[in-house]
PDB file of C-alpha atoms and ligand atoms in Angstrom:
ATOM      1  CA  UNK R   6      10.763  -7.885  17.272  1.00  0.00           C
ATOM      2  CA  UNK R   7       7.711  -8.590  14.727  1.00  0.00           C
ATOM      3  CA  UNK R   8       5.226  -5.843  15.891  1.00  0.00           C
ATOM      4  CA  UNK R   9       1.991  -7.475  16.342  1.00  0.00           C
ATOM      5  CA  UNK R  10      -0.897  -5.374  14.403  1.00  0.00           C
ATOM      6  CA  UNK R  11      -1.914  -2.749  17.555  1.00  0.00           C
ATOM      7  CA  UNK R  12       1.841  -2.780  18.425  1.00  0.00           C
ATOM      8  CA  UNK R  13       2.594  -1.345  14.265  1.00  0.00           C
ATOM      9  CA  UNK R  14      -0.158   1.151  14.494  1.00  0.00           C
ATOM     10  CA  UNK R  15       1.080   2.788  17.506  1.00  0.00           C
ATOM     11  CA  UNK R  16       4.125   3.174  16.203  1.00  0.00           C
ATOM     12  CA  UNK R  17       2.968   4.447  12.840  1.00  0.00           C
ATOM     13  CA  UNK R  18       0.669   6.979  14.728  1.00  0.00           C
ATOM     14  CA  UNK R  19       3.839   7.885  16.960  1.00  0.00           C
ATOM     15  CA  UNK R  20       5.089   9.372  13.955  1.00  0.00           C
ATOM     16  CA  UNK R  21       2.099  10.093  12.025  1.00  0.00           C
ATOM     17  CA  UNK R  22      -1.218  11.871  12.415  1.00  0.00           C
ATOM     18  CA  UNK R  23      -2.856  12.844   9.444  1.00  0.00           C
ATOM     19  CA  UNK R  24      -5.949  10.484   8.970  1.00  0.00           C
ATOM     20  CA  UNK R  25      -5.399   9.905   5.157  1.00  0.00           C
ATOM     21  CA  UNK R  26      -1.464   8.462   5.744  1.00  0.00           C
ATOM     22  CA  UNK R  27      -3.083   6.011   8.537  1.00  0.00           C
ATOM     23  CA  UNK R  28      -5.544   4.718   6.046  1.00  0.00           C
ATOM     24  CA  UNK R  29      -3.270   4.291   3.457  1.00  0.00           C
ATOM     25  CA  UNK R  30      -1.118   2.259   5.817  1.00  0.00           C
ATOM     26  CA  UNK R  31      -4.397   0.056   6.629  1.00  0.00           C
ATOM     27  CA  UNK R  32      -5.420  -0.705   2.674  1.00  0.00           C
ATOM     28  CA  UNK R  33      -1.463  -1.754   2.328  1.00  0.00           C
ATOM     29  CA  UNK R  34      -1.576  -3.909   5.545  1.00  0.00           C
ATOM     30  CA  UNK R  35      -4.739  -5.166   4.025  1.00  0.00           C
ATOM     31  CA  UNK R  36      -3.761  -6.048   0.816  1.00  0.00           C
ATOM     32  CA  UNK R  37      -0.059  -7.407   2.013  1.00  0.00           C
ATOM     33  CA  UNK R  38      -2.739  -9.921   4.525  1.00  0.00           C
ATOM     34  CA  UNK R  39      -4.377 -10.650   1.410  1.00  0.00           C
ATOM     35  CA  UNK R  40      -1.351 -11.611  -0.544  1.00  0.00           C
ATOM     36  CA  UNK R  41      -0.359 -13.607   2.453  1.00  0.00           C
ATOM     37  CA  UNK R  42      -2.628 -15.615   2.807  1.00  0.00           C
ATOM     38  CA  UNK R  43      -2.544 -16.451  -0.871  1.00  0.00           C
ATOM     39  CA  UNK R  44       0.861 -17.173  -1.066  1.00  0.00           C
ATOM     40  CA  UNK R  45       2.042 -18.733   1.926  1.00  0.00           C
ATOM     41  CA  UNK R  46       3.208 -15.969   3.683  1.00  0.00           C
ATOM     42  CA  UNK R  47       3.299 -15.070   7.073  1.00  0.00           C
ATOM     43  CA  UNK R  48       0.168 -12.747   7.419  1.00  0.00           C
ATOM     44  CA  UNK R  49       1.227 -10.692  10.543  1.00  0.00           C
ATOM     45  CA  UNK R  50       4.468 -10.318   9.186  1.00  0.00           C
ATOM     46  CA  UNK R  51       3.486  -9.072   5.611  1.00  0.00           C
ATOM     47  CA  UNK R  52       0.703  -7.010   7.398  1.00  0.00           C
ATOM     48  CA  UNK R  53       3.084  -4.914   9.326  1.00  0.00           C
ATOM     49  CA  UNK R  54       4.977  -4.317   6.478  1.00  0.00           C
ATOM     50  CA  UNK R  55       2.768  -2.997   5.297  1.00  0.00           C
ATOM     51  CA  UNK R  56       1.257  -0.629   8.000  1.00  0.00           C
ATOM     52  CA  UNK R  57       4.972   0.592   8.436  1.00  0.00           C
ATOM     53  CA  UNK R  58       6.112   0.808   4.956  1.00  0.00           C
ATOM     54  CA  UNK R  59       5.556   4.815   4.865  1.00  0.00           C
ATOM     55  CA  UNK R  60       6.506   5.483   8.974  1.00  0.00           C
ATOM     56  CA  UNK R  61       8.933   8.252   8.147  1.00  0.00           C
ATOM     57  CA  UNK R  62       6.274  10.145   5.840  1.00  0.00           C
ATOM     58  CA  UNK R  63       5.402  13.064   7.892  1.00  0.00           C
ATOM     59  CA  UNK R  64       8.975  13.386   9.107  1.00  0.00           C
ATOM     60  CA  UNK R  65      10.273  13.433   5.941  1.00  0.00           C
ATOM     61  CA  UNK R  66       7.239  15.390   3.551  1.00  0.00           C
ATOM     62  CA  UNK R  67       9.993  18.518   3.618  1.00  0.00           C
ATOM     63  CA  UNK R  68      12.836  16.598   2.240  1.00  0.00           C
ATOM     64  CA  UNK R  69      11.226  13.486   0.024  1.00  0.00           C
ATOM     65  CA  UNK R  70      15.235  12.264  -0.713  1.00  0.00           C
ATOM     66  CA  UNK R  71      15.008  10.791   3.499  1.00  0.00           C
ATOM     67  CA  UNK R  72      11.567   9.011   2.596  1.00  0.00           C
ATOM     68  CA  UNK R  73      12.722   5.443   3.518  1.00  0.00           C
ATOM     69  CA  UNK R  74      16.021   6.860   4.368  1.00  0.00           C
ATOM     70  CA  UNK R  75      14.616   8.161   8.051  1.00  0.00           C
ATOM     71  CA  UNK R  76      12.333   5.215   8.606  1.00  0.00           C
ATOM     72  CA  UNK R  77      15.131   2.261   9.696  1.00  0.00           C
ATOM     73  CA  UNK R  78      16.112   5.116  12.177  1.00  0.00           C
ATOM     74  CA  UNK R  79      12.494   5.725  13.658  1.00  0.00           C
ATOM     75  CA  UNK R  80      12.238   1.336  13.456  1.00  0.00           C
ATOM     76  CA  UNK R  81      15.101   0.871  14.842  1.00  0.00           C
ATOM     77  CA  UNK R  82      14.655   2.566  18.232  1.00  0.00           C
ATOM     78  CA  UNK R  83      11.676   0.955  18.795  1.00  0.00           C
ATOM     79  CA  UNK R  84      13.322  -2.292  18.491  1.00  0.00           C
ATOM     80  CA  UNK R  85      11.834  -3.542  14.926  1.00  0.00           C
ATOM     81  CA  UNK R  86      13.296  -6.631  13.115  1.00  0.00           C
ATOM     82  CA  UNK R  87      15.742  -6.084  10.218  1.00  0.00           C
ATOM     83  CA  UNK R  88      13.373  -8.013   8.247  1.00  0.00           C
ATOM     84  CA  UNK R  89      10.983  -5.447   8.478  1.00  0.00           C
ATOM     85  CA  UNK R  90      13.159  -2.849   7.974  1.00  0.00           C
ATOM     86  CA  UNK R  91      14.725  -4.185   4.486  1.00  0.00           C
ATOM     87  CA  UNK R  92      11.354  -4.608   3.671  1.00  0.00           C
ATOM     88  CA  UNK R  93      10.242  -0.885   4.117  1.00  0.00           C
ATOM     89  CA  UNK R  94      12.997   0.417   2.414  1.00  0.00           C
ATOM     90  CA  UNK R  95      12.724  -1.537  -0.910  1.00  0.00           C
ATOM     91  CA  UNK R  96       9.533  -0.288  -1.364  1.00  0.00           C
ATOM     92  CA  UNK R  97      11.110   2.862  -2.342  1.00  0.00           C
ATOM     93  CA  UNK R  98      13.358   1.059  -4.693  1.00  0.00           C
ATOM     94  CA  UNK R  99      14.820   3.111  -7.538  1.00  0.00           C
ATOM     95  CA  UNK R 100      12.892   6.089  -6.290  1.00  0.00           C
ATOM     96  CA  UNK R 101      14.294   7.436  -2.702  1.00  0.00           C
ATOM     97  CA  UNK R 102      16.449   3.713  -2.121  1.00  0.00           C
ATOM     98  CA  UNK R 103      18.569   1.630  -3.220  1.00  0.00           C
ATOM     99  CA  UNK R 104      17.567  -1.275  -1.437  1.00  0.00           C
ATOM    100  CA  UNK R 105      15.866  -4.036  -3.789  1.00  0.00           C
ATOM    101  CA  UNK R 106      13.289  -5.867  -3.578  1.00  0.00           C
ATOM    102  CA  UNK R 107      14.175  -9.535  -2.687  1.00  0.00           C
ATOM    103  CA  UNK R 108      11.704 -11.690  -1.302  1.00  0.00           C
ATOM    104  CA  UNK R 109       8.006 -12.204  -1.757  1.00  0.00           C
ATOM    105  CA  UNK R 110       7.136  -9.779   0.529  1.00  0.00           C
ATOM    106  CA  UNK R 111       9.104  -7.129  -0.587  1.00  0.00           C
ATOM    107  CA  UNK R 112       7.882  -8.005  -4.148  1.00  0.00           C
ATOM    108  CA  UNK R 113       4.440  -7.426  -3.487  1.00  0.00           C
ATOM    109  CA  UNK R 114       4.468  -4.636  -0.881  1.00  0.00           C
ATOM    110  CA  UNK R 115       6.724  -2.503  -4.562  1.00  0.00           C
ATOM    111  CA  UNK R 116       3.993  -3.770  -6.775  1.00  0.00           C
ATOM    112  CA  UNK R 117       1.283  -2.483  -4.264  1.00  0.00           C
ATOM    113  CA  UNK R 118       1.814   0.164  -2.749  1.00  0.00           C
ATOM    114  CA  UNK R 119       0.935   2.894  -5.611  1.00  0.00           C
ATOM    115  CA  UNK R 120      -1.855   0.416  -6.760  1.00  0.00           C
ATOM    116  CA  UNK R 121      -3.860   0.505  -3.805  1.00  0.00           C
ATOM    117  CA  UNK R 122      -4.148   4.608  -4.585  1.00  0.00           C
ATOM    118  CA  UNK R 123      -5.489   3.738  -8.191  1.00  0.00           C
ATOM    119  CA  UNK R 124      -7.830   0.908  -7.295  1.00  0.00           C
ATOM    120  CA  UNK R 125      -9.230   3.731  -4.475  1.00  0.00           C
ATOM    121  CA  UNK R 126      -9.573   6.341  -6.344  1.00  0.00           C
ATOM    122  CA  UNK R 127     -11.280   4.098  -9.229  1.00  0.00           C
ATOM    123  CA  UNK R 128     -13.677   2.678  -6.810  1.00  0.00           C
ATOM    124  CA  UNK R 129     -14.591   6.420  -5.265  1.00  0.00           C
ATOM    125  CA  UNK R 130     -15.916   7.684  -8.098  1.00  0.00           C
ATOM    126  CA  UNK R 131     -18.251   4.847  -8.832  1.00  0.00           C
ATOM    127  CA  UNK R 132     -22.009   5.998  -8.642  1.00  0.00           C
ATOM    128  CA  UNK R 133     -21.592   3.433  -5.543  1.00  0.00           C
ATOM    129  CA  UNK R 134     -18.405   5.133  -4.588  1.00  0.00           C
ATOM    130  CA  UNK R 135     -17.591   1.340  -3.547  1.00  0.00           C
ATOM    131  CA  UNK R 136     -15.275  -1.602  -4.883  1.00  0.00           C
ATOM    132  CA  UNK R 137     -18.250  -3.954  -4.835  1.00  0.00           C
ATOM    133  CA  UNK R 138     -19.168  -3.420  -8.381  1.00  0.00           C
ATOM    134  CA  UNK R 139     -15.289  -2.271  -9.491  1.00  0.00           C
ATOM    135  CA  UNK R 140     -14.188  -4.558 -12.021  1.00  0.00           C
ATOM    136  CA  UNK R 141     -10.279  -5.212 -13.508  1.00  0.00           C
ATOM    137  CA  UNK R 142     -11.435  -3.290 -16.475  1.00  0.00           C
ATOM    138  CA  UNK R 143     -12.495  -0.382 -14.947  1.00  0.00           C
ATOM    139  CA  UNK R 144      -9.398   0.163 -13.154  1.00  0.00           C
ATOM    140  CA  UNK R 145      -7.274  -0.173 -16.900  1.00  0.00           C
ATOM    141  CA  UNK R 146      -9.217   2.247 -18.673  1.00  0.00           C
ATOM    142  CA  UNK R 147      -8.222   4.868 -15.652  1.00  0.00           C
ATOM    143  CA  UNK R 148      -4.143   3.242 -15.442  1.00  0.00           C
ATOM    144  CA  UNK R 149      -4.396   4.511 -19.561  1.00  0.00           C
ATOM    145  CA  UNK R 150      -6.533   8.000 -18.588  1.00  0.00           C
ATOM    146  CA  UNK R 151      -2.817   9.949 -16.939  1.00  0.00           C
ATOM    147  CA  UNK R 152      -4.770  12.386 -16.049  1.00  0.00           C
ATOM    148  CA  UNK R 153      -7.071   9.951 -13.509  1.00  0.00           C
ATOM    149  CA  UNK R 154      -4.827   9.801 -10.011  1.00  0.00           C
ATOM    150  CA  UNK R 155      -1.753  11.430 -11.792  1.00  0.00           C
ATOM    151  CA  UNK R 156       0.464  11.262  -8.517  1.00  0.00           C
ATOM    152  CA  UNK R 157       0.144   7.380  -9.164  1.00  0.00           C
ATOM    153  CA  UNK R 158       3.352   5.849 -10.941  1.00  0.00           C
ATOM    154  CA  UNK R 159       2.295   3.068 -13.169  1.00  0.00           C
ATOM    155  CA  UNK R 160       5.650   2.213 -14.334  1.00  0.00           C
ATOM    156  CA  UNK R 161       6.574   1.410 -10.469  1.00  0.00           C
ATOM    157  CA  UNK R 162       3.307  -1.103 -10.242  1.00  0.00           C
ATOM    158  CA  UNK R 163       4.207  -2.419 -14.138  1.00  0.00           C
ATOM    159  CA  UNK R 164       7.572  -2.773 -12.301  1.00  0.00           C
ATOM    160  CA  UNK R 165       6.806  -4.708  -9.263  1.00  0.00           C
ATOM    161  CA  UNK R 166       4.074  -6.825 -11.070  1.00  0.00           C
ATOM    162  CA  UNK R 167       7.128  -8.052 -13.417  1.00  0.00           C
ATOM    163  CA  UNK R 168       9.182  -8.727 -10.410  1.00  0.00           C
ATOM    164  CA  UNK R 169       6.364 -10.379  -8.568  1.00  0.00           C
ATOM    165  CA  UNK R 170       5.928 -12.815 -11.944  1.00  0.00           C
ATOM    166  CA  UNK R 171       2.493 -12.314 -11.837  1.00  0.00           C
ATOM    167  CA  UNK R 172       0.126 -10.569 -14.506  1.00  0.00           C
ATOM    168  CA  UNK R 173      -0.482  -6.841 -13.591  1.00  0.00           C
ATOM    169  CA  UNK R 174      -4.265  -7.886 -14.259  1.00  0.00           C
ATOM    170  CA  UNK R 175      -4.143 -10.776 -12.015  1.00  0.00           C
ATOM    171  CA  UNK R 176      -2.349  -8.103  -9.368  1.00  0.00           C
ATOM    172  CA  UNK R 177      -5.030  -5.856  -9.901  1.00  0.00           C
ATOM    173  CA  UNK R 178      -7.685  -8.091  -9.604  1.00  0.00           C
ATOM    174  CA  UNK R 179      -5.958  -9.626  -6.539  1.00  0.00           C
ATOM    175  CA  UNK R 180      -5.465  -5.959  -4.758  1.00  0.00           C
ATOM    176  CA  UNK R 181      -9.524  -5.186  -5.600  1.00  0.00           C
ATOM    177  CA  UNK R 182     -10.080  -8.389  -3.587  1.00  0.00           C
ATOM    178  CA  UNK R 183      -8.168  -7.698  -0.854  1.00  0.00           C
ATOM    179  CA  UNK R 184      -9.385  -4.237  -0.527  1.00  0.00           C
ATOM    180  CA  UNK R 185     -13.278  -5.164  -0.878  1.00  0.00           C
ATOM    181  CA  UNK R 186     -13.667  -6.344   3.155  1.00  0.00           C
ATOM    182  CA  UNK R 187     -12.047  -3.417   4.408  1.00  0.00           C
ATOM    183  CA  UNK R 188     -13.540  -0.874   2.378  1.00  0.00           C
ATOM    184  CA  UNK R 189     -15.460   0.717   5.236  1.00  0.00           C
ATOM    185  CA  UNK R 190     -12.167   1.111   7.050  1.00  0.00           C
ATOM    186  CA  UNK R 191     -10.393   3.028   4.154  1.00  0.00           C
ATOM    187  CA  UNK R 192     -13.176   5.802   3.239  1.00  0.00           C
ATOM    188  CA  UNK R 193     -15.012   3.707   1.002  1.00  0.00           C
ATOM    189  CA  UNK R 194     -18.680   2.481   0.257  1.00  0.00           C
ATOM    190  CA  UNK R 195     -19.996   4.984   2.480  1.00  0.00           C
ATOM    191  CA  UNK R 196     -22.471   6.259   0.019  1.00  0.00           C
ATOM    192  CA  UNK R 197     -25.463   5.322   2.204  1.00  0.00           C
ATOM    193  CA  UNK R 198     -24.173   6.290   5.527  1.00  0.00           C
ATOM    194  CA  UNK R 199     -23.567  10.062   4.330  1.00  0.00           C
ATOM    195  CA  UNK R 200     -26.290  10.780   1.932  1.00  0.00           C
ATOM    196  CA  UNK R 201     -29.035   8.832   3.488  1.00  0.00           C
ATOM    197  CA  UNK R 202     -29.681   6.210   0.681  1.00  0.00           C
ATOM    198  CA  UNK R 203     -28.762   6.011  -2.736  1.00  0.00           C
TER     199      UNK R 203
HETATM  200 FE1  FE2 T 303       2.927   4.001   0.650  1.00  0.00          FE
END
């Protein structure tokens, strides 16, 4: 079965329940949604991709080799559609898989996945600790700076940008988009709420 987007959370929090992992799962689903839409793609599908993409990571945070390697287990016996399961084991392609990246959806969920972290991390240390104002160029200067999110692997985003066909700018620009509306939801632009005002 295609989880529907409740359905994918509950799994992912069957497995999962540190806070930071479940946001990370929502700016994915949110950017996979976004890429959807923009590409023809069908948006619950791509969006549970994404949310399930890391469902093994607390299961597996002792022994990183079974990251994606666990996960078709854990999807599996909860009755999840091969589809889906290809999908979340490409996007550890070349790193902990084998599997490739084959279809659109697989494309983009490679190419994103370690962007999202970069494009976050950019946009929290904005004076408005907010994408609003985050601009493509921003978030180049800190892909050169290696020291700026170090545990993000730009040669896997260079990577799935080339596979995807599409200009990494044009990726970027495309992930700040989709991330924008559910900034709230992922820790950011909450400047206001916790200091009272800017
Ligand atoms: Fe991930």
């Amino acid at each position: 079965m295609i989880p529907t987007r409740d359905e994918a959370f509950s799994l992912l929090r069957k497995h999962n329940s540190d806070e930071s992992h479940i946001r990370h799962a929502a700016a994915v689903e949110g950017t996979m949604r976004h890429f959807a839409r923009k590409m023809g793609g069908d948006e619950n599908l791509w969006g549970a991709a994404g949310i399930l993409h890391d469902i093994d990571w607390e299961k597996t945070m002792d022994d990183p080799a079974r990251h994606c390697n666990l996960a078709p287990e854990l999807l599996r016996e909860a009755g999840v559609d091969e589809s889906l399961i290809h999908a979340v084991q490409s996007h550890g392609w070349g790193i902990c898989s084998d599997v490739e990246p084959e279809n659109d959806m697989e494309k983009v969920l490679f190419a994103i996945d370690e962007l999202t972290g970069l494009v976050i991390t950019a946009g929290l240390v904005r004076p408005s600790k907010s994408l609003a104002d985050l601009e493509v160029k921003s978030v180049k200067k800190k892909w050169k700076d290696k020291t700026f999110a170090r545990g993000v692997d730009r040669d896997v985003i260079q990577k799935g940008a080339e596979r995807m066909g599409v200009p990494l700018d044009e990726v970027i620009q495309e992930t700040i988009l989709a991330l924008r509306p559910i900034e709230k939801e992922i820790g950011l632009g909450l400047r206001d709420e916790a200091n009272g005002g800017p």
